[in-house]
Amino acid sequence: MDTLLTTKFHIPLLPDDTVTRQRLCNKLSSTTRMSLICTPAGFGKTTLASAWISRQRALAAWLSLDENDNETHRFFSYLFTALDRIEPGIAKKALELLQSPNPSIIKIAITQLINDLEQAGKPFILALDDYYLIDNQEIHAAVSFLINHQPQHLHLLIISRTEPPLPIAKLRAKNQLKELGTEALRFNIEEASVFLNRSMALNLTAEQIARLEKHSEGWVTGLQLAALSLRDLPDANGFIDNLSGENRHITDYLVSEVIALQNEPIQEFLLQTSILKRMNADICNDLLGITDSRQILEQLEKDNLFIFPLDNNRCWYRYHQLFVQMLNNRLRNRSEQQVIRLHRQAANWLMDHSMWEEAIDHALEAKDYDQVINHLEVNIDRIMARGHFNIYLRWFNKVPADYLPPSLSLHQLFFLHEMGEFDAFDQCLQRIEKQLGPPVGGKPGETSSQHGIFSVIKGIRCSAFFVVDEAREHFHNALDMLAEEQRFWRIIAFGGYGFCHRVSGNPSEAIKHYKQASSMALEENLAFCFFTYSIALSKLYMDYGQLEQALQTCRTLVNYKTSDGREVPFSGLAHVVMGQLHYHSGNLIEAEKHLEHGLEKILKDGDVFSIVDAYLSLAQCLHNQGKPDQSIETMDEMGAIINHLWPSQAVTVIAQSFKALIQILSGRPDQARQSLLESNHQILAGNRYPDLFPLKFQGIYRTGQRSLTFYSNAIQFISAKLAVETQRGEDALALLNDLVSKFDEKTSLLFQSEVLIQVALAHRILGNEKQAQKSLREAVALVAPENYCQIFIREGLLIYKLLKQVGSQLNGNDPETDLFVARILAKISDANHAVHPGKSQHSPFDLTPREVEVLSFLAKGASYTETAAQLFVSVNTLKTHAKRIYSKLEVGNRTQAINKAKELNLISPSSS
């Protein structure tokens, strides 16, 4: 995390002669959710807030905001740190979540903070000063979320010039808001009298104070400015009588009078330092070419000249915002060139002191684009390696487009695409195309290399729209034009090539190019690219039957450490994929560990598609360990988390359908049917790729994502699985045969095998034993070489007999496949005995937990209607369960089933 300015956390100090405004403090209350102090500039909002907080017993966190805090990650880094400073550790988890570059993680981080504050059980006050400077709607939405879910011990205090776009009306309606506005904060006669005669050491009469209060309309800053002018004026009455009642006129007049009464060195100090948002003696000395700035700052504070210390040591100061605006306007009216010179000088000083963020701000104010561009050019490789593009894009956008050199314009173009600013991307692309002109032949040089970068970016854009033939041509041209030393762009081009081949159904070429991109990225220490392409590579290996290769590739990722220990964006995906690989190879304990660890990380990224995939894998892993209830709870947890991440309709459909699959495997077909009814999977039709709009790095991140077509087919598979579960063989085959007809070189071998398993089960329901065995043999043949056992094991005893028949037909001709089938049969048997340890060790008639539950109710003499009501299923579903029980036990009616179950010790002998 970038270094934070600690001065922003200091509650403003109250001078000894501060006017006590008890009447206002009494109107605020920490027992409500929020207090809002909202007035125009200069009414004493901050002073009142500081005074009120000083009277509270609760722990109080303070954050002074400025316009740079409109970047979402920066805002919440400060907000969470403010709380963590007053109660160490309270925001630790929330701050760790912010290490992800994805803004979608903000809601998760806030949720974590809310939970931690609630658990702490202590009263807290969080004060946000100058909130009016925030205009980022994403920040407003996130703060609104905090307010709507506010822990009972947290009180939010907002100080602002304008009413913020937060749920103010809702809080008013619920009597959960205390607010003070302009009318409340105007000084009354008593307060004005104390301020003018005691704090400002004047000797005015009650009548003079009343007139001044009337003319100033109780405006605190107006009174202060007037008091400074009155100190050295012999005729107080004349001064007061000539005051205008219009604030805009009063402001110009009073500021001019106050400045005019200062000696020339002080006037120059005030004017020239007015360009600084915050200052210390050293930067002031540098700007003015003097050596006594510390003494001047101390004198200005002593004279109450609109300057406030930002730390207890009084090293850093700031001016009152209204005052500094007036000073700055006067400075600009005097000499625009002087303003530019001062900003440039401030930028140099700040850069020399490693305060580069503020330095760039001043360089941009000075229109010193050479310095900005020089900084960006020098550090562009570091920027690209870190992958934190958003703040740099903000700077790019402040530099006039025609001033940026082509090399940086190309980086700006890339950032725009990766940050999802597609309208601006299209405009920038057209401008650069004109700027570069047509490519020229010859050896790679500066012009040729720039065209190469441009081709890479156009290839990325075409890939996003699945125009892979055109994208492939762009990547090919790029590699011809890019110089060998332009490693970053060559890596992106090779990765893009891999993506095109993957989409086109050429997995061997896709693997080849992903391997090259991944290897080059590792050599160049480009961790983000290395992870992106290696994860895509691992998924390809997994889908196309190379489980061991996938494990080796993923092992490198989960053991990877950056040179500086930074978190790699999307590194959690490596653990998710590793968990999926362990699941398919049968190592369920390791699978669960990696999936849980990976989920913890990808929840920070907000990648809803990967989150849904990971939860499904974890739920299947738990189910195959004989924990059906935990697998259902896992999918419920997934649903709650997805709802907090502003999911698209496509994500909601996929999540509901995946939940249905786990419900089917857990013997809850009615619930599964309802989940599928709630998911209109038709919306996926015609769409090719997931909606990644909340994510950073949308372009090259797509390389590891599945298509919406895949998800659409998966949902059709789940519907077929439900038909198998409910003994509707013909309905199942209609869905499954449609999927089989779509099989081509693009179709994952793993998915093909899963479909063929269900085809076999559907044929068995219909009594087509030969077709059932044929389909199951085909499924086994596809995945046996790499031991993808879990897709068979999860079917349990449904597949047991059929697989045993297939195994007996192999006749030892293929020892590897024989071993694979034997291993699956043994694991199904072991898994079933682990769930029901008291049952016959060799019985092939064992029932699922749900079927045992059904049989136990029936054994008590309950009717189908009564049993269905007790189990929360329909009568038809109950009858389906009964038919399967009779089939497994090889009996013809309820009485025979109950007697045989008791003989096999499947149910208690006392059940009757």
XYZ file of C-alpha atoms in Angstrom, residues 128-719:
592
model
C -15.215 12.564 7.599
C -14.265 16.203 7.117
C -14.740 18.095 3.808
C -16.828 15.283 2.338
C -18.102 17.692 -0.334
C -14.796 17.198 -2.175
C -15.811 13.605 -2.981
C -17.597 13.314 -6.321
C -16.911 9.635 -7.073
C -20.280 7.853 -7.248
C -18.668 4.524 -6.435
C -17.436 5.949 -3.129
C -20.881 7.392 -2.362
C -22.463 3.988 -3.049
C -19.978 2.216 -0.806
C -20.426 4.737 2.062
C -24.199 4.324 1.651
C -23.708 0.577 2.054
C -21.796 1.235 5.278
C -24.633 3.459 6.547
C -27.346 0.967 5.613
C -25.544 -1.847 7.449
C -23.966 0.255 10.187
C -22.992 -1.591 13.369
C -24.900 -0.336 16.391
C -21.790 1.011 18.146
C -20.569 3.149 15.216
C -21.556 6.798 14.837
C -20.741 8.507 11.540
C -20.061 12.258 11.568
C -19.943 13.947 8.168
C -18.786 17.537 7.707
C -19.583 18.979 4.291
C -20.445 22.159 2.396
C -23.224 20.418 0.480
C -25.606 17.625 1.377
C -23.898 14.407 0.274
C -25.658 11.883 -2.003
C -26.174 9.419 0.832
C -29.381 7.909 2.322
C -30.064 11.138 4.266
C -33.842 11.118 3.710
C -34.093 7.528 4.913
C -32.194 8.351 8.113
C -34.380 11.411 8.698
C -37.525 9.328 8.321
C -36.240 6.817 10.881
C -35.074 9.539 13.287
C -31.520 8.243 12.930
C -29.956 11.552 11.862
C -28.872 14.645 13.756
C -28.114 17.503 11.398
C -26.928 21.070 11.752
C -27.155 23.498 8.832
C -26.366 27.095 8.059
C -29.030 28.597 10.292
C -27.896 26.562 13.287
C -24.210 27.423 12.852
C -24.620 31.182 12.469
C -23.093 32.962 15.486
C -25.774 34.454 17.699
C -25.202 37.711 19.587
C -23.769 35.992 22.668
C -21.327 33.837 20.652
C -20.298 36.778 18.467
C -19.624 38.834 21.576
C -17.393 36.147 23.118
C -15.579 35.639 19.832
C -14.932 39.301 19.027
C -14.092 40.636 22.481
C -12.412 37.626 24.104
C -10.957 35.482 21.309
C -10.016 38.345 18.985
C -9.218 40.753 21.877
C -11.382 43.631 20.593
C -13.311 46.071 22.778
C -16.582 46.500 20.935
C -19.853 47.673 22.416
C -22.930 45.484 22.506
C -24.487 47.739 19.865
C -21.416 47.421 17.568
C -21.392 43.640 17.996
C -25.089 43.440 17.145
C -24.612 45.501 13.988
C -21.569 43.488 12.926
C -23.387 40.250 13.620
C -26.336 41.490 11.555
C -24.193 42.587 8.610
C -22.130 39.380 8.643
C -25.264 37.252 9.088
C -23.460 35.271 11.747
C -20.853 34.055 9.256
C -17.959 32.968 11.420
C -15.235 33.567 8.854
C -16.706 36.967 8.042
C -16.549 37.894 11.712
C -12.980 36.669 11.953
C -11.900 38.615 8.885
C -13.679 41.696 10.188
C -11.993 41.346 13.565
C -8.560 41.170 11.937
C -9.316 44.366 10.046
C -10.727 46.128 13.139
C -7.611 45.517 15.239
C -5.740 48.454 13.775
C -8.642 50.699 12.685
C -9.501 53.753 14.811
C -13.065 54.040 13.466
C -14.870 50.764 14.147
C -18.286 52.305 13.468
C -17.320 53.489 9.989
C -15.888 50.116 9.106
C -18.967 48.245 10.315
C -21.394 50.652 8.628
C -19.698 50.188 5.267
C -19.928 46.402 5.320
C -22.182 44.860 2.657
C -24.669 42.167 3.623
C -23.847 40.102 0.488
C -21.399 37.395 1.352
C -19.666 37.386 -2.040
C -18.872 41.077 -1.677
C -17.895 40.751 1.961
C -15.474 37.999 1.064
C -13.522 39.971 -1.537
C -13.486 43.109 0.572
C -12.442 41.525 3.855
C -9.727 39.327 2.378
C -8.279 42.373 0.598
C -8.377 44.383 3.800
C -6.758 41.652 5.856
C -3.995 41.086 3.352
C -3.441 44.789 2.896
C -2.855 45.215 6.637
C 0.026 42.743 6.629
C 3.566 43.829 5.857
C 4.944 43.068 2.411
C 6.998 39.972 3.313
C 3.944 38.404 4.987
C 1.741 39.301 2.025
C 4.180 37.620 -0.337
C 4.449 34.595 1.931
C 0.666 34.199 2.027
C 0.219 34.656 -1.715
C 3.056 32.407 -2.879
C 2.355 29.564 -0.440
C -1.348 29.614 -1.343
C -0.635 27.082 -4.135
C 0.116 24.377 -1.522
C -2.516 22.043 -0.148
C -0.301 21.508 2.892
C 3.037 23.023 3.780
C 6.002 22.860 6.102
C 8.850 25.298 6.675
C 11.222 23.592 4.222
C 8.969 23.746 1.167
C 8.011 27.343 2.022
C 11.696 28.312 2.262
C 12.290 26.706 -1.123
C 9.367 28.496 -2.817
C 10.203 31.963 -1.497
C 13.983 31.692 -1.283
C 13.993 32.547 2.422
C 15.161 30.840 5.625
C 12.669 31.951 8.299
C 9.490 30.162 7.214
C 9.166 28.301 10.506
C 8.966 31.563 12.445
C 6.470 32.989 9.941
C 4.208 29.918 10.173
C 4.266 30.086 13.955
C 3.425 33.793 13.873
C 0.570 33.259 11.429
C -0.880 30.618 13.749
C -0.456 32.915 16.731
C -2.220 35.743 14.864
C -5.118 33.369 14.038
C -4.600 34.093 10.349
C -6.616 31.169 8.924
C -3.867 28.616 9.297
C -4.258 25.280 11.030
C -1.587 22.848 12.296
C -1.929 19.335 10.903
C 0.131 17.545 13.532
C 0.911 17.905 17.200
C 4.511 18.915 16.469
C 3.309 21.771 14.268
C 5.510 20.776 11.349
C 2.787 20.705 8.683
C 0.080 23.320 8.199
C -2.767 24.190 5.879
C -4.740 27.359 5.263
C -8.465 27.671 5.697
C -9.912 26.636 2.341
C -11.851 29.837 1.781
C -8.851 31.918 2.699
C -6.495 30.000 0.441
C -8.938 30.285 -2.448
C -8.992 34.057 -2.058
C -5.204 34.204 -1.886
C -4.860 31.993 -4.904
C -7.258 34.104 -6.964
C -5.271 37.244 -6.136
C -2.037 35.496 -7.083
C -3.437 34.395 -10.450
C -4.775 37.875 -11.148
C -1.325 39.267 -10.498
C 0.732 36.824 -12.581
C -0.235 33.527 -14.186
C 3.422 32.918 -14.960
C 4.318 33.202 -11.293
C 1.661 30.618 -10.449
C 3.144 28.221 -13.003
C 6.668 28.818 -11.685
C 5.594 28.140 -8.099
C 3.782 24.911 -9.010
C 6.820 23.731 -10.971
C 9.120 24.536 -8.057
C 6.791 22.759 -5.609
C 6.752 19.714 -7.902
C 10.552 19.588 -7.930
C 10.767 19.843 -4.135
C 8.140 17.176 -3.580
C 9.749 14.857 -6.138
C 13.139 15.295 -4.428
C 11.463 14.254 -1.174
C 9.790 11.178 -2.715
C 6.297 12.681 -2.425
C 5.700 11.879 -6.074
C 1.905 11.795 -5.965
C 1.635 15.408 -4.847
C 4.574 16.294 -7.105
C 2.706 15.091 -10.186
C -0.369 17.069 -9.118
C 1.712 20.261 -9.001
C 3.464 19.443 -12.275
C 0.074 19.074 -13.935
C -1.081 22.407 -12.418
C 2.051 23.978 -13.857
C 1.298 22.342 -17.189
C 4.826 20.980 -16.899
C 3.953 18.003 -19.030
C 7.625 17.304 -19.738
C 8.153 16.479 -16.071
C 4.994 14.377 -15.920
C 5.903 12.490 -19.076
C 9.506 12.050 -17.946
C 8.303 10.490 -14.701
C 5.941 8.172 -16.547
C 8.518 7.154 -19.143
C 11.152 6.426 -16.507
C 8.787 4.330 -14.414
C 6.554 2.753 -17.069
C 8.119 -0.705 -16.763
C 7.526 -0.689 -13.000
C 3.972 0.463 -13.591
C 3.315 -2.289 -16.105
C 4.841 -4.922 -13.829
C 2.716 -3.907 -10.851
C -0.487 -3.841 -12.870
C -1.966 -0.976 -10.811
C -3.086 1.069 -13.794
C -5.896 3.263 -12.458
C -3.984 6.111 -10.825
C -1.615 6.396 -13.780
C -4.491 6.488 -16.219
C -5.874 9.444 -14.254
C -2.637 11.319 -14.886
C -2.553 10.370 -18.549
C -6.046 11.768 -18.942
C -4.963 15.153 -17.547
C -2.218 15.548 -20.165
C -3.519 17.010 -23.453
C -3.901 14.208 -25.968
C -1.821 15.938 -28.636
C 1.034 16.391 -26.147
C 1.539 12.736 -25.261
C 4.275 11.031 -27.292
C 3.096 7.968 -29.228
C 4.821 5.575 -26.820
C 2.806 6.846 -23.831
C -0.374 7.289 -25.866
C -0.176 3.575 -26.575
C 0.145 2.804 -22.874
C -2.810 5.089 -22.184
C -4.791 3.186 -24.816
C -3.905 -0.132 -23.177
C -4.840 1.185 -19.714
C -8.189 2.436 -21.014
C -9.045 -1.012 -22.300
C -7.857 -2.846 -19.223
C -9.825 -0.476 -16.973
C -12.968 -0.956 -19.043
C -13.264 2.652 -20.314
C -14.293 1.537 -23.770
C -15.787 4.767 -25.161
C -12.607 6.654 -24.325
C -10.613 3.710 -25.692
C -12.323 3.941 -29.083
C -11.678 7.692 -29.314
C -8.050 7.270 -28.273
C -7.580 4.423 -30.769
C -8.763 6.593 -33.674
C -6.462 9.433 -32.605
C -3.409 7.168 -32.344
C -4.153 5.544 -35.673
C -3.926 8.985 -37.312
C -0.901 9.884 -35.211
C 1.075 6.790 -36.211
C 0.080 6.629 -39.861
C 0.549 3.438 -41.898
C 3.326 1.030 -40.847
C 6.546 1.179 -42.818
C 8.688 -1.789 -43.843
C 12.226 -2.536 -42.802
C 13.875 -3.608 -39.595
C 12.217 -3.016 -36.244
C 12.775 0.534 -35.078
C 10.902 3.087 -32.989
C 8.107 3.585 -35.546
C 7.836 -0.097 -36.311
C 7.783 -0.989 -32.616
C 5.016 1.520 -31.935
C 2.951 -0.050 -34.695
C 3.692 -3.399 -33.088
C 2.312 -2.246 -29.742
C -0.694 -0.782 -31.537
C -1.323 -4.132 -33.214
C -1.152 -5.928 -29.862
C -3.792 -3.623 -28.400
C -6.063 -3.967 -31.422
C -5.663 -7.728 -31.106
C -6.739 -7.573 -27.463
C -9.818 -5.550 -28.422
C -10.777 -7.978 -31.191
C -10.310 -10.890 -28.797
C -12.782 -9.293 -26.385
C -15.403 -9.496 -29.158
C -14.349 -13.009 -30.201
C -13.230 -11.785 -33.624
C -10.390 -14.260 -33.352
C -9.313 -14.404 -36.995
C -8.743 -10.657 -37.047
C -7.176 -10.763 -33.583
C -4.761 -13.501 -34.682
C -3.659 -11.371 -37.638
C -3.003 -8.401 -35.342
C -0.906 -10.537 -32.986
C 1.030 -12.011 -35.932
C 1.810 -8.516 -37.285
C 2.805 -7.352 -33.823
C 5.392 -10.078 -33.370
C 6.900 -9.176 -36.754
C 7.240 -5.507 -35.796
C 8.108 -5.598 -32.093
C 11.757 -5.465 -31.135
C 13.056 -8.359 -29.048
C 13.604 -6.085 -26.053
C 9.904 -5.133 -25.972
C 9.265 -8.148 -23.856
C 6.030 -7.029 -22.186
C 4.236 -6.506 -25.485
C 5.621 -9.697 -27.010
C 4.332 -11.613 -23.982
C 0.876 -10.106 -24.461
C 0.987 -11.021 -28.158
C 1.921 -14.649 -27.471
C -0.783 -14.862 -24.817
C -3.273 -13.363 -27.277
C -2.301 -15.985 -29.822
C -3.006 -18.649 -27.223
C -6.438 -17.187 -26.549
C -7.313 -17.193 -30.272
C -6.302 -20.827 -30.663
C -8.213 -21.815 -27.561
C -11.418 -20.168 -28.809
C -10.916 -21.672 -32.274
C -10.733 -25.179 -30.819
C -7.016 -25.805 -31.247
C -5.894 -26.672 -27.706
C -2.415 -27.915 -28.695
C -1.523 -24.558 -30.324
C -3.148 -22.677 -27.450
C -1.018 -24.601 -24.965
C 2.119 -23.905 -27.011
C 1.575 -20.120 -27.030
C 0.447 -19.897 -23.402
C 3.597 -21.782 -22.395
C 5.755 -19.316 -24.301
C 3.992 -16.280 -22.837
C 4.154 -17.714 -19.318
C 7.850 -18.621 -19.593
C 8.807 -15.163 -20.899
C 6.781 -13.438 -18.178
C 8.553 -15.452 -15.497
C 11.963 -14.484 -16.952
C 10.976 -10.794 -16.943
C 9.511 -10.943 -13.415
C 6.122 -9.812 -14.785
C 4.179 -11.652 -12.108
C 0.757 -10.508 -13.272
C 1.266 -11.828 -16.820
C 2.944 -14.996 -15.544
C -0.060 -15.834 -13.390
C -2.610 -14.893 -16.040
C -1.221 -17.150 -18.736
C -0.178 -19.993 -16.429
C -3.682 -20.197 -14.987
C -5.122 -20.311 -18.514
C -2.587 -23.023 -19.330
C -3.520 -25.091 -16.263
C -7.209 -24.914 -17.156
C -6.483 -26.053 -20.704
C -4.470 -29.015 -19.457
C -7.280 -29.925 -17.054
C -10.044 -29.677 -19.656
C -8.197 -31.638 -22.312
C -7.097 -34.632 -20.307
C -3.592 -33.706 -19.118
C -4.128 -33.719 -15.373
C -0.486 -34.290 -14.388
C 0.730 -31.427 -16.602
C -1.915 -29.190 -15.101
C -0.787 -30.089 -11.583
C 2.861 -29.346 -12.393
C 2.007 -25.966 -13.917
C -0.227 -24.977 -11.035
C 2.290 -26.108 -8.435
C 4.729 -23.487 -9.750
C 2.073 -20.809 -9.285
C 1.056 -21.626 -5.722
C 4.727 -21.724 -4.671
C 5.589 -18.482 -6.488
C 6.952 -15.547 -4.486
C 7.568 -12.079 -5.926
C 10.944 -10.484 -5.291
C 9.410 -7.819 -3.039
C 6.753 -9.995 -1.445
C 3.817 -8.208 -3.086
C 0.483 -9.897 -3.652
C 0.051 -10.929 -7.275
C -3.294 -9.863 -8.758
C -5.610 -12.869 -9.067
C -3.103 -15.200 -7.391
C -6.067 -16.772 -5.601
C -7.122 -18.306 -8.909
C -4.005 -20.468 -8.828
C -5.168 -22.036 -5.564
C -8.692 -22.483 -6.917
C -7.393 -24.302 -9.992
C -5.034 -26.361 -7.838
C -8.006 -27.327 -5.666
C -9.984 -28.371 -8.748
C -7.068 -30.457 -9.970
C -6.683 -32.212 -6.615
C -10.435 -32.824 -6.596
C -10.382 -34.532 -9.991
C -7.370 -36.633 -9.036
C -9.088 -37.773 -5.823
C -7.013 -35.881 -3.237
C -10.028 -34.349 -1.505
C -8.303 -33.067 1.642
C -5.737 -31.083 -0.362
C -8.486 -29.981 -2.732
C -10.560 -28.524 0.115
C -7.537 -26.724 1.557
C -6.584 -25.051 -1.720
C -10.166 -24.161 -2.622
C -10.793 -22.469 0.720
C -7.493 -20.578 0.519
C -8.153 -19.556 -3.078
C -11.679 -18.388 -2.279
C -10.377 -16.203 0.529
C -8.180 -14.429 -2.020
C -10.473 -14.181 -5.055
C -13.245 -12.732 -2.930
C -10.986 -9.652 -2.778
C -10.912 -9.442 -6.584
C -14.672 -9.501 -7.062
C -14.436 -11.914 -10.004
C -17.931 -13.355 -9.640
C -17.540 -16.030 -12.332
C -14.434 -17.492 -10.713
C -16.080 -17.242 -7.285
C -19.074 -19.270 -8.490
C -16.797 -21.884 -10.106
C -14.722 -22.163 -6.927
C -17.738 -22.581 -4.633
C -19.149 -25.306 -6.879
C -15.843 -27.191 -6.742
C -15.676 -26.830 -2.951
C -19.273 -28.039 -2.559
C -18.584 -31.075 -4.774
C -15.445 -31.794 -2.786
C -17.436 -31.754 0.476
C -20.179 -33.892 -1.049
C -17.682 -36.515 -2.195
C -16.303 -36.612 1.350
C -19.758 -37.621 2.587
C -20.753 -34.159 3.828
C -23.931 -33.330 1.872
C -25.256 -30.830 4.420
C -21.982 -28.902 4.390
C -22.007 -28.863 0.600
C -25.492 -27.299 0.624
C -24.381 -24.728 3.235
C -21.417 -23.873 1.019
C -23.697 -23.039 -1.897
C -25.941 -20.954 0.379
C -22.857 -19.024 1.437
C -21.973 -18.518 -2.224
C -25.409 -17.051 -2.917
C -25.108 -14.558 -0.068
C -21.667 -13.405 -1.207
C -22.641 -13.106 -4.866
C -25.611 -10.923 -3.937
C -23.222 -8.425 -2.344
C -21.107 -8.120 -5.493
C -23.655 -6.466 -7.794
C -23.958 -9.614 -9.955
C -25.091 -9.480 -13.560
C -28.136 -11.540 -14.514
C -25.874 -14.095 -16.172
C -23.969 -14.665 -12.916
C -27.190 -15.060 -10.944
C -28.455 -17.678 -13.403
C -25.201 -19.639 -13.280
C -25.036 -19.500 -9.471
C -28.627 -20.754 -9.091
C -28.009 -23.590 -11.549
C -24.819 -24.702 -9.822
C -26.697 -24.675 -6.536
C -29.263 -26.967 -8.175
C -26.506 -29.457 -9.084
C -25.430 -29.761 -5.450
C -29.054 -30.110 -4.379
C -29.471 -32.974 -6.897
C -26.344 -34.740 -5.646
C -27.602 -34.317 -2.064
C -30.939 -35.988 -2.829
C -33.082 -32.830 -2.901
C -34.660 -32.832 -6.361
C -37.599 -30.570 -5.481
C -35.265 -27.837 -4.246
C -33.111 -28.330 -7.347
C -36.146 -27.983 -9.591
C -37.050 -24.705 -7.871
C -33.489 -23.394 -8.253
C -33.536 -24.180 -11.967
C -36.947 -22.556 -12.369
C -35.532 -19.367 -10.836
C -32.647 -19.313 -13.327
C -33.625 -18.285 -16.836
C -30.639 -19.747 -18.663
C -32.009 -18.554 -21.998
C -30.374 -15.186 -21.308
C -27.003 -16.861 -21.885
C -27.959 -17.845 -25.419
C -26.227 -15.794 -28.085
C -23.655 -14.411 -25.645
C -20.153 -15.717 -25.899
C -18.235 -14.332 -22.982
C -18.738 -13.461 -19.321
C -19.496 -9.882 -18.373
C -16.318 -8.787 -16.593
C -17.230 -5.101 -16.300
C -16.421 -4.781 -12.556
C -12.896 -6.148 -13.010
C -9.600 -4.486 -13.641
C -7.471 -6.027 -16.393
C -10.476 -7.067 -18.456
C -8.532 -7.626 -21.673
C -5.785 -10.122 -20.931
C -7.644 -11.468 -17.900
C -10.216 -12.964 -20.262
C -7.683 -15.562 -21.355
C -8.506 -17.842 -18.418
C -12.285 -17.384 -18.396
C -14.862 -19.813 -19.702
C -17.351 -18.779 -22.371
C -21.042 -18.241 -21.671
C -21.647 -21.099 -24.117
C -19.843 -23.388 -21.687
C -22.087 -22.219 -18.844
C -25.200 -22.594 -20.993
C -24.219 -26.194 -21.801
C -23.441 -26.827 -18.133
C -26.941 -25.704 -17.142
C -28.461 -27.978 -19.778
C -26.359 -30.800 -18.306
C -27.705 -30.013 -14.810
C -31.283 -30.097 -16.111
